[in-house]
Short mmCIF file of C-alpha atoms in Angstrom, two decimals:
data_model
loop_
_atom_site.label_atom_id
_atom_site.label_comp_id
_atom_site.label_asym_id
_atom_site.label_seq_id
_atom_site.Cartn_x
_atom_site.Cartn_y
_atom_site.Cartn_z
CA MET A 203 88.85 75.42 115.18
CA GLU A 204 88.78 78.81 114.79
CA ALA A 205 92.53 79.39 115.21
CA TYR A 206 92.97 76.69 112.50
CA GLN A 207 91.22 78.37 109.97
CA ASN A 208 93.05 81.58 110.71
CA GLY A 209 95.71 80.34 110.23
CA SER A 210 95.29 78.67 106.99
CA ASN A 211 93.37 82.22 105.62
CA VAL A 212 96.70 83.33 107.17
CA LEU A 213 99.19 80.92 104.81
CA PHE A 214 96.66 81.16 101.88
CA ILE A 215 97.08 84.55 101.40
CA LEU A 216 100.62 85.29 103.02
CA LEU A 217 101.40 82.64 99.45
CA GLY A 218 99.21 84.83 97.27
CA ALA A 219 101.58 87.44 98.13
CA ILE A 220 104.83 85.74 97.89
CA MET A 221 103.96 84.44 94.38
CA VAL A 222 102.83 88.45 93.26
CA LEU A 223 106.49 89.21 95.05
CA ALA A 224 108.17 86.77 92.79
CA MET A 225 106.41 88.59 89.39
CA HIS A 226 108.09 91.52 90.30
CA ALA A 227 111.27 89.55 89.51
CA GLY A 228 109.30 88.75 86.50
CA PHE A 229 108.43 92.78 85.75
CA ALA A 230 112.54 93.53 85.90
CA PHE A 231 113.52 90.28 84.31
CA LEU A 232 111.67 91.18 81.29
CA GLU A 233 112.51 94.53 80.90
CA VAL A 234 115.94 94.17 81.01
CA GLY A 235 115.83 91.84 78.27
CA THR A 236 113.86 94.74 75.84
CA VAL A 237 115.81 96.94 76.53
CA ARG A 238 119.29 97.97 75.39
CA LYS A 239 122.52 96.47 77.05
CA LYS A 240 123.08 99.87 78.57
CA ASN A 241 119.59 100.69 80.38
CA GLN A 242 119.77 97.15 82.23
CA VAL A 243 120.66 98.15 85.22
CA ASN A 244 118.73 101.00 85.65
CA ALA A 245 115.90 98.30 84.95
CA LEU A 246 116.26 96.03 87.35
CA VAL A 247 117.24 98.86 90.44
CA LYS A 248 113.94 100.92 88.99
CA ILE A 249 111.81 97.70 89.85
CA LEU A 250 113.45 97.02 93.30
CA THR A 251 113.66 100.72 94.36
CA ASP A 252 109.63 101.52 92.95
CA PHE A 253 108.90 98.44 95.47
CA GLY A 254 110.21 99.95 98.08
CA VAL A 255 108.49 103.33 97.76
CA SER A 256 105.05 101.59 96.79
CA THR A 257 105.28 100.09 100.53
CA ILE A 258 106.11 103.17 102.19
CA ALA A 259 103.04 105.05 100.12
CA TYR A 260 101.04 102.57 100.13
CA PHE A 261 101.43 101.47 103.85
CA PHE A 262 101.05 104.74 105.62
CA ILE A 263 98.29 106.49 103.04
CA GLY A 264 97.22 104.24 100.23
CA TYR A 265 96.14 101.28 102.14
CA SER A 266 94.26 103.72 104.25
CA ILE A 267 92.56 105.45 101.54
CA ALA A 268 91.10 102.31 99.37
CA TYR A 269 90.08 100.22 103.11
CA GLY A 270 90.18 102.55 105.65
CA VAL A 271 92.23 100.23 107.32
CA ASN A 272 95.44 101.43 108.86
CA PHE A 273 98.33 100.02 111.54
CA PHE A 274 98.97 102.71 113.71
CA SER A 275 97.38 100.53 116.68
CA GLY A 276 99.38 98.10 119.15
CA VAL A 277 101.05 94.76 117.79
CA ASP A 278 98.54 93.31 119.99
CA THR A 279 95.91 94.32 117.92
CA LEU A 280 97.68 93.89 114.87
CA LEU A 281 98.02 90.24 116.07
CA ALA A 282 93.67 89.38 115.81
CA LYS A 283 93.12 86.50 113.64
CA ASN A 284 96.89 85.15 113.25
CA GLY A 285 97.56 88.47 111.85
CA TYR A 286 95.37 88.40 108.47
CA GLU A 287 95.14 91.64 107.85
CA LEU A 288 98.64 92.19 107.70
CA THR A 289 99.26 89.61 105.27
CA LYS A 290 96.07 90.64 103.70
CA PHE A 291 98.05 94.07 103.73
CA PHE A 292 100.57 92.21 101.61
CA PHE A 293 98.85 91.03 99.24
CA LEU A 294 97.13 94.33 98.02
CA LEU A 295 100.42 95.55 98.03
CA THR A 296 102.02 93.53 95.82
CA PHE A 297 99.25 94.27 93.42
CA ALA A 298 99.65 98.57 93.90
CA ALA A 299 103.20 98.08 92.70
CA ALA A 300 102.84 96.49 90.48
CA ILE A 301 101.34 100.09 88.40
CA PRO A 302 104.55 101.54 89.07
CA ALA A 303 106.12 98.30 87.18
CA ILE A 304 103.97 98.23 84.26
CA ILE A 305 104.89 102.65 83.83
CA SER A 306 108.27 100.70 84.33
CA GLY A 307 108.83 99.36 80.62
CA GLY A 308 106.90 101.88 79.10
CA ILE A 309 109.19 104.95 80.06
CA ALA A 310 112.63 103.36 80.05
CA GLU A 311 116.10 104.15 78.36
CA ARG A 312 115.16 107.57 79.22
CA ALA A 313 113.57 108.70 82.18
CA LYS A 314 115.32 110.38 85.14
CA PHE A 315 115.15 108.15 88.31
CA ASN A 316 114.62 110.29 90.89
CA PRO A 317 111.16 111.93 89.60
CA GLN A 318 110.17 108.64 88.38
CA LEU A 319 110.27 107.38 92.48
CA MET A 320 108.05 110.48 93.67
CA ALA A 321 105.67 109.09 90.83
CA THR A 322 105.67 106.38 92.01
CA PHE A 323 104.79 107.73 95.72
CA LEU A 324 102.06 109.64 94.25
CA ILE A 325 100.54 107.15 92.52
CA VAL A 326 100.55 104.42 94.70
CA GLY A 327 99.52 106.48 97.82
CA PHE A 328 96.53 108.16 95.81
CA ILE A 329 95.55 107.51 93.27
CA TYR A 330 95.43 103.72 92.41
CA PRO A 331 93.91 103.55 96.38
CA PHE A 332 91.36 105.95 94.66
CA PHE A 333 89.65 103.75 92.07
CA GLU A 334 90.68 100.86 93.79
CA GLY A 335 88.72 101.64 96.69
CA ILE A 336 85.46 102.02 94.91
CA ALA A 337 85.51 98.63 92.64
CA TRP A 338 86.97 96.83 95.64
CA ASN A 339 85.56 99.11 98.84
CA GLN A 340 82.12 100.23 97.96
CA HIS A 341 82.87 103.92 98.10
CA PHE A 342 81.08 106.84 96.73
CA GLY A 343 78.31 104.63 96.47
CA VAL A 344 79.47 103.77 92.78
CA GLN A 345 78.98 99.78 93.44
CA SER A 346 75.40 100.86 94.97
CA TRP A 347 74.45 102.71 92.18
CA LEU A 348 75.86 100.35 89.70
CA LYS A 349 73.62 97.49 91.34
CA ALA A 350 70.32 99.34 91.81
CA THR A 351 70.36 100.82 88.06
CA TYR A 352 71.45 97.89 86.26
CA GLY A 353 70.98 94.91 89.16
CA GLU A 354 74.61 94.06 89.27
CA GLU A 355 77.70 95.72 90.46
CA PHE A 356 81.16 96.03 88.90
CA HIS A 357 82.93 92.65 89.12
CA ASP A 358 87.12 92.47 88.92
CA PHE A 359 87.89 89.36 90.38
CA ALA A 360 91.88 89.45 89.88
CA GLY A 361 92.28 92.92 89.05
CA SER A 362 92.17 93.42 85.21
CA VAL A 363 90.67 97.09 85.36
CA VAL A 364 91.89 97.95 89.04
CA VAL A 365 95.33 97.61 88.96
CA HIS A 366 95.86 96.53 85.59
CA ALA A 367 94.34 98.26 82.65
CA MET A 368 94.97 101.53 85.64
CA GLY A 369 98.80 100.88 85.45
CA GLY A 370 98.73 100.65 81.44
CA TRP A 371 96.15 104.19 81.67
CA ILE A 372 98.17 106.09 83.64
CA ALA A 373 101.41 104.56 81.65
CA LEU A 374 100.53 106.33 78.31
CA PRO A 375 100.49 110.11 79.70
CA ALA A 376 103.89 109.53 81.06
CA VAL A 377 105.14 107.73 77.94
CA LEU A 378 103.67 110.52 75.85
CA LEU A 379 105.26 113.06 77.88
CA LEU A 380 108.59 112.28 77.59
CA GLY A 381 108.60 111.44 73.88
CA ALA A 382 110.35 108.71 71.67
CA ARG A 383 113.80 107.79 72.80
CA TYR A 384 116.59 109.94 70.53
CA GLY A 385 117.48 107.88 67.07
CA ARG A 386 114.42 105.78 67.17
CA TYR A 387 112.28 107.78 64.49
CA SER A 388 113.80 109.93 61.87
CA LYS A 389 112.36 113.32 60.70
CA ASP A 390 112.29 111.74 57.01
CA GLY A 391 109.80 108.75 58.79
CA ARG A 392 112.31 105.83 58.79
CA ILE A 393 112.47 104.17 62.06
CA SER A 394 115.43 103.00 64.35
CA ALA A 395 114.68 99.05 65.30
CA HIS A 396 116.15 99.06 68.81
CA PRO A 397 115.68 94.94 69.36
CA PRO A 398 115.64 93.08 72.84
CA SER A 399 119.66 93.13 74.68
CA SER A 400 118.68 89.64 75.34
CA ILE A 401 115.98 87.39 74.60
CA PRO A 402 116.60 84.64 77.26
CA PHE A 403 116.24 87.25 79.81
CA LEU A 404 112.85 88.40 78.81
CA ALA A 405 111.83 84.80 78.40
CA LEU A 406 112.79 84.25 82.34
CA GLY A 407 110.25 87.67 82.82
CA ALA A 408 107.70 86.07 81.38
CA TRP A 409 107.95 82.53 82.71
CA ILE A 410 108.21 84.38 86.08
CA LEU A 411 105.54 86.07 85.67
CA THR A 412 103.27 83.50 84.27
CA VAL A 413 103.92 81.41 87.16
CA GLY A 414 103.30 83.73 89.54
CA TRP A 415 100.17 84.91 88.15
CA PHE A 416 98.30 81.81 89.66
CA GLY A 417 99.25 83.24 92.74
CA PHE A 418 97.53 86.51 91.16
CA ASN A 419 94.47 84.83 90.34
CA VAL A 420 93.67 82.49 92.00
CA MET A 421 94.89 84.27 96.17
CA SER A 422 92.46 86.85 95.02
CA ALA A 423 89.83 84.45 96.91
CA GLN A 424 91.72 85.93 99.93
CA THR A 425 90.16 83.43 101.87
CA LEU A 426 90.95 79.35 101.86
CA ASP A 427 86.84 78.11 101.88
CA LYS A 428 86.84 80.44 98.58
CA ILE A 429 89.87 79.06 96.52
CA SER A 430 88.70 77.68 93.26
CA GLY A 431 90.19 75.34 90.94
CA LEU A 432 87.88 77.65 88.38
CA VAL A 433 90.23 80.38 88.87
CA ALA A 434 93.37 78.46 87.68
CA LEU A 435 91.90 76.63 85.31
CA ASN A 436 90.69 79.43 83.12
CA SER A 437 93.78 81.27 83.82
CA LEU A 438 95.66 78.64 82.58
CA MET A 439 93.62 78.61 79.12
CA ALA A 440 93.41 82.13 78.60
CA MET A 441 97.54 82.41 78.88
CA VAL A 442 97.22 79.53 76.85
CA GLY A 443 95.16 81.77 74.06
CA GLY A 444 97.20 84.62 74.33
CA THR A 445 100.33 82.86 73.65
CA LEU A 446 99.38 81.07 70.66
CA VAL A 447 97.45 83.61 69.02
CA ALA A 448 100.55 85.67 69.57
CA LEU A 449 102.26 83.29 68.17
CA VAL A 450 100.23 83.19 64.77
CA LEU A 451 100.11 86.62 64.41
CA GLY A 452 103.38 87.95 65.33
CA LYS A 453 105.13 85.69 62.92
CA ASN A 454 107.02 83.62 65.24
CA ASP A 455 108.36 86.99 66.54
CA PRO A 456 109.89 85.68 70.33
CA GLY A 457 109.05 89.19 71.93
CA PHE A 458 105.48 88.80 70.70
CA VAL A 459 105.35 84.99 71.99
CA HIS A 460 106.02 86.32 75.68
CA ASN A 461 104.10 88.65 75.68
CA GLY A 462 101.39 86.67 74.29
CA PRO A 463 100.28 84.45 78.10
CA LEU A 464 101.00 88.19 79.45
CA ALA A 465 98.25 89.65 77.55
CA GLY A 466 96.10 86.30 78.00
CA LEU A 467 96.40 86.27 81.60
CA VAL A 468 95.77 90.31 81.89
CA ALA A 469 92.78 90.07 80.29
CA VAL A 470 91.13 87.27 82.60
CA CYS A 471 92.13 88.05 85.77
CA ALA A 472 88.25 90.02 85.95
CA GLY A 473 85.82 86.94 84.95
CA SER A 474 88.17 84.15 86.00
CA ASP A 475 85.80 83.17 88.49
CA LEU A 476 83.45 83.22 86.40
CA MET A 477 83.75 82.28 82.97
CA HIS A 478 84.10 78.91 81.30
CA PRO A 479 87.38 77.56 80.13
CA ILE A 480 86.50 77.92 76.37
CA GLY A 481 85.13 81.45 77.12
CA ALA A 482 88.81 81.91 78.55
CA LEU A 483 90.22 80.49 75.83
CA VAL A 484 88.49 83.25 74.11
CA VAL A 485 89.33 85.59 76.26
CA GLY A 486 93.19 84.94 76.18
CA GLY A 487 93.23 84.93 71.74
CA VAL A 488 91.31 88.26 71.28
CA ALA A 489 93.91 89.91 74.23
CA GLY A 490 97.28 88.13 72.48
CA ALA A 491 95.78 89.28 69.09
CA LEU A 492 95.02 92.77 70.98
CA PHE A 493 98.65 93.14 71.93
CA VAL A 494 100.78 92.10 68.66
CA VAL A 495 97.91 94.64 66.48
CA MET A 496 98.14 97.70 68.74
CA PHE A 497 101.96 97.33 69.67
CA THR A 498 102.93 97.09 65.71
CA LEU A 499 100.65 100.12 65.33
CA THR A 500 101.67 102.08 68.59
CA GLN A 501 105.41 101.41 67.68
CA ASN A 502 105.53 101.67 63.57
CA ARG A 503 102.60 104.05 62.73
CA TRP A 504 101.78 106.41 65.63
CA LYS A 505 105.11 106.87 66.83
CA ILE A 506 104.41 106.21 70.46
CA ASP A 507 107.68 105.07 71.92
CA ASP A 508 106.31 102.78 74.42
CA VAL A 509 109.22 100.40 75.22
CA LEU A 510 107.46 97.82 76.50
CA GLY A 511 104.40 97.92 75.13
CA VAL A 512 103.16 97.93 78.73
CA TRP A 513 99.41 100.28 77.15
CA PRO A 514 98.64 97.41 74.62
CA LEU A 515 99.72 95.04 77.36
CA HIS A 516 98.34 96.32 80.30
CA GLY A 517 96.18 99.46 79.39
CA LEU A 518 93.81 98.00 76.72
CA CYS A 519 94.51 94.14 76.89
CA GLY A 520 93.12 95.15 80.75
CA ALA A 521 89.85 97.11 79.75
CA TRP A 522 89.52 94.39 77.19
CA GLY A 523 89.30 91.73 80.17
CA GLY A 524 86.57 94.12 82.43
CA ILE A 525 84.59 94.46 79.37
CA ALA A 526 84.68 90.79 78.50
CA ALA A 527 83.91 89.12 81.79
CA GLY A 528 80.46 91.01 81.47
CA ILE A 529 80.05 88.71 78.62
CA PHE A 530 81.40 85.36 78.89
CA GLY A 531 80.19 85.34 82.43
CA SER A 532 77.25 85.65 81.35
CA THR A 533 75.08 82.09 81.87
CA ALA A 534 74.25 82.19 77.92
CA LEU A 535 77.90 82.28 76.74
CA GLY A 536 78.57 78.78 79.65
CA GLY A 537 79.91 81.08 82.77
CA ALA A 538 78.66 81.15 85.99
CA GLY A 539 76.14 84.81 85.73
CA GLY A 540 75.91 87.39 88.73
CA ILE A 541 77.13 89.92 86.05
CA ALA A 542 76.20 92.21 83.70
CA PHE A 543 77.77 93.93 81.06
CA MET A 544 76.83 97.99 81.54
CA PRO A 545 78.28 97.93 84.90
CA GLN A 546 81.64 96.00 83.81
CA LEU A 547 81.79 99.18 80.86
CA ILE A 548 80.85 101.77 82.69
CA MET A 549 83.82 101.39 85.56
CA THR A 550 86.26 100.08 82.74
CA LEU A 551 85.68 103.91 81.48
CA MET A 552 85.52 105.46 84.54
CA ALA A 553 89.26 103.70 85.67
CA VAL A 554 90.61 105.21 82.08
CA ALA A 555 89.78 108.57 83.17
CA ILE A 556 91.02 108.66 86.25
CA ALA A 557 94.23 106.60 84.80
CA LEU A 558 94.29 109.50 82.57
CA ALA A 559 93.71 111.96 84.64
CA GLY A 560 95.87 110.89 87.56
CA GLY A 561 99.20 109.62 84.87
CA ALA A 562 98.62 113.43 82.99
CA LEU A 563 98.66 115.35 86.04
CA VAL A 564 101.27 113.89 88.42
CA TYR A 565 103.96 113.16 85.16
CA GLY A 566 102.78 116.95 83.85
CA VAL A 567 103.57 118.35 86.76
CA LEU A 568 106.98 116.52 87.48
CA LYS A 569 107.89 117.94 83.90
CA MET A 570 107.27 121.39 84.79
CA THR A 571 109.31 120.89 88.02
CA LEU A 572 112.11 118.88 87.88
CA GLY A 573 112.12 117.42 84.06
CA LEU A 574 111.15 113.78 83.53
CA ARG A 575 113.76 113.18 81.11
CA LEU A 576 117.44 112.35 80.64
CA ASP A 577 119.44 115.08 78.47
CA GLN A 578 120.77 113.39 75.27
CA GLU A 579 123.92 113.03 76.63
CA GLU A 580 123.16 110.78 78.95
CA GLU A 581 120.77 108.71 77.52
CA TYR A 582 123.76 107.95 74.53
CA GLU A 583 125.41 107.03 77.41
CA GLY A 584 122.84 104.46 78.39
CA ALA A 585 120.68 104.98 82.04
CA ASP A 586 123.29 102.88 83.67
CA LEU A 587 126.79 104.79 83.60
CA SER A 588 124.39 108.46 84.20
CA ILE A 589 122.58 107.34 86.68
CA HIS A 590 124.03 103.89 88.97
CA ARG A 591 127.87 104.59 87.32
CA ILE A 592 128.18 100.94 86.20
CA THR A 593 126.96 98.65 83.54
CA ALA A 594 125.40 95.52 83.53
CA THR A 595 128.46 93.71 82.51
CA PRO A 596 132.26 95.83 83.41
CA GLU A 597 134.43 94.58 80.69
CA ARG A 598 137.75 95.74 82.67
CA GLU A 599 138.43 96.02 86.65
CA PRO A 600 138.19 99.82 87.67
CA SER A 601 141.81 101.14 88.51
CA TRP A 602 141.36 102.50 91.97
#
């Protein structure tokens, strides 16, 4: 029976890892559909190579920092429990690699390629696992202090704060240090619209992410005996809430409609195992509104050229999700309880501070040393030709 149970757990978490791995195709196509045609190849290559670099950084450095586990032992040791620890690493790697995938959307169309790969290595190897260890592995006694002071630990079931808020808030300094795309904002205050290059690709990316998210959330139980249908239903309700609110507030704009479910899903991750489904619907709806309002403000009022809106979508909706878990997870609002508001607020603010400091440090140093940005001519040509020497849809055969 033990071997059967171990095998079941390996299969369970492996399926989750595969579903979250598939979400990286969603990140890629969401970016492909949003950026201009001259930057589509770059979007695809970035997501895949960022995943490769993330794997190396997390395997050799990051996972050990977060969990004190390494894989420098014989295969006979690694095969314990049917290799459960290996598949658990794979699952948590797909979370870690989401950080550079999130950042990629914010810095699209004007970032140099190699400096971003270096940033990926540093973020996934050091910055992300530093907070991951605090939140999910009791590092530095922060969780113990919260428990002693407020009666409950910080709760983030599937990463609203640990993954999404961290990714969004790390991306913000990168976007600010890069500056806006050339021609986006004129000196006299006018704004040049850069409409999505392909709504079908954008929608495909959003759908792949949405479907994969049920692996992201449900399989965060990590063992089969802890699986909860409540997580699945809450994810569904938050997704629907985000979609419908974004539809109304976004005035039928397909970009908002397809980012709405993602906003809802980002926000519900933290408390998806505790909330009542009606609470999850509200949390998702608030997240959909937050994305539409804040994306419009950042782009049009504050003139922050965050191409895919990753700071509002992941940074703000992720932070909202961490705090919302402390509200809607309470028994007073129909939740399961075992959660307190102050630990949620304190750790969410801590995540924001670590992400901002880490992002500013990594991208600040890279800007001073290697430079972050393509030059004006390269940006005008597009990252596809400037970096990869080919466009997404070459119009003629090359002459050899």
